[in-house]
Amino acid sequence: EKGGHDYFMLKEIEEQPTAIADTLRGHLVDGRIVLDEQRLTDQDLRDVDKVFVVACGTAYHSGLLAKYAIEHWTRIPVEIELASEFRYRDPVLDRSTLVVAISQSGETADTLEALRHAKDQKARVLAICNTNGAQIPRESDAVIYTHAGPEIGVAATKTFTAQVAANYLVGLALAQARGTKYPDEVVREYEQLEAIPAAVAEVLESLGEARALGQELAPSKAVLFLGRHVGYPVALEGALKLKELAYMHAEAFAAGELKHGPIALIEDGLPVVVVMPSPKGRAVLHSKLLSNIQEIKARGARTVVLAETGDETVRPFADHLFELPAVPTLLQPLVATIPLQVIAAEIARARGYDVDKPRNLAKSVTVE
Ligand code: BG6
């Protein structure tokens, strides 16, 4: 059942190339991006002048990435908020606001209530969901389904990367509706997304390396994660996986904040995972992160670095280096997250915990 794996989560981690490919499939028709369900007009989409993304947990981390892509492609301002926070303040919404609700189960109470609140204020709602016929897509004006298949592991893995792919489809659909990208540019972005499953498969080839590192890190008391730009949500997701599965204190920081506090936490032997941007795609950020690695290394951190293949600049400062295939900047999270999922699962296993059913957690939280 687990396909020869020690736990379902590992099988689900390995299913990510398929989950992403299946989520993308069928969304480019005659050179145009199409949604799965659309109960609003193209004019409604064109009129969108503000986007709110609401979600919980891992889905929220995928939503953070939606902000980078949608703003970059459409120039529409995007806010991303935890569903449980959004609902209890007084967000400014009207009929030209699009609220994107992301939920694997489609039943999460906080996300559903946030959606209802948005609809009461006349906002349009688009759902990203992995479950056909669930409440959240049923109550939405438009839907993109992630086709990750059922996820047994309580901690989300393949549904996360599928959500990221779906978020990007939303960004491209909006760019197309608004005309902020030419049709051939939209097609080109879509094709770059289509190349991601192969890149993820490449990362999965070094799964053994991530598992071995997980075993080594298992006795650690805490792990820190650093990232910047799209690497920051990756760091947050890496830390969340570790809390959920290994019950370990894990915290992620935007690397630019290092000097404003977190550097005080660095002590001898503390593992710090750093998500490096591409030296070509994001040269300025790359050099800033490179100095961050030097700073933490000088203070005794045990550095685990995820960097683009061929990025030799980091090697002298990396106690452990994971090489990632070169992909466009916005898509890097889809490859960078994979080793972090495996490391968290392996630490949990090495500690003797049930990877698929972590204590105190439920797959879907239907109470507020
Ligand atoms: C949880 C799950 O508590 O709910 C997480 O354990 C998940 O894995 C979160 O990310 C949100 O769930 P959903 O179904 O709305 O995506």
PDB file of N, CA and C in Angstrom, residues 271 286 324 361:
ATOM      1  N   PRO A 271      22.060  23.398  13.776  1.00  0.00           N
ATOM      2  CA  PRO A 271      21.823  23.266  12.335  1.00  0.00           C
ATOM      3  C   PRO A 271      21.002  24.448  11.792  1.00  0.00           C
ATOM      4  N   HIS A 286      21.543  36.675  -3.877  1.00  0.00           N
ATOM      5  CA  HIS A 286      22.494  35.579  -3.698  1.00  0.00           C
ATOM      6  C   HIS A 286      23.689  36.045  -2.878  1.00  0.00           C
ATOM      7  N   LEU A 324      20.366  21.814  -6.382  1.00  0.00           N
ATOM      8  CA  LEU A 324      19.035  21.839  -6.994  1.00  0.00           C
ATOM      9  C   LEU A 324      19.169  22.182  -8.475  1.00  0.00           C
ATOM     10  N   LEU A 361      -2.363  16.189  15.750  1.00  0.00           N
ATOM     11  CA  LEU A 361      -2.753  16.841  14.496  1.00  0.00           C
ATOM     12  C   LEU A 361      -3.851  16.058  13.786  1.00  0.00           C
TER      13      LEU A 361
END
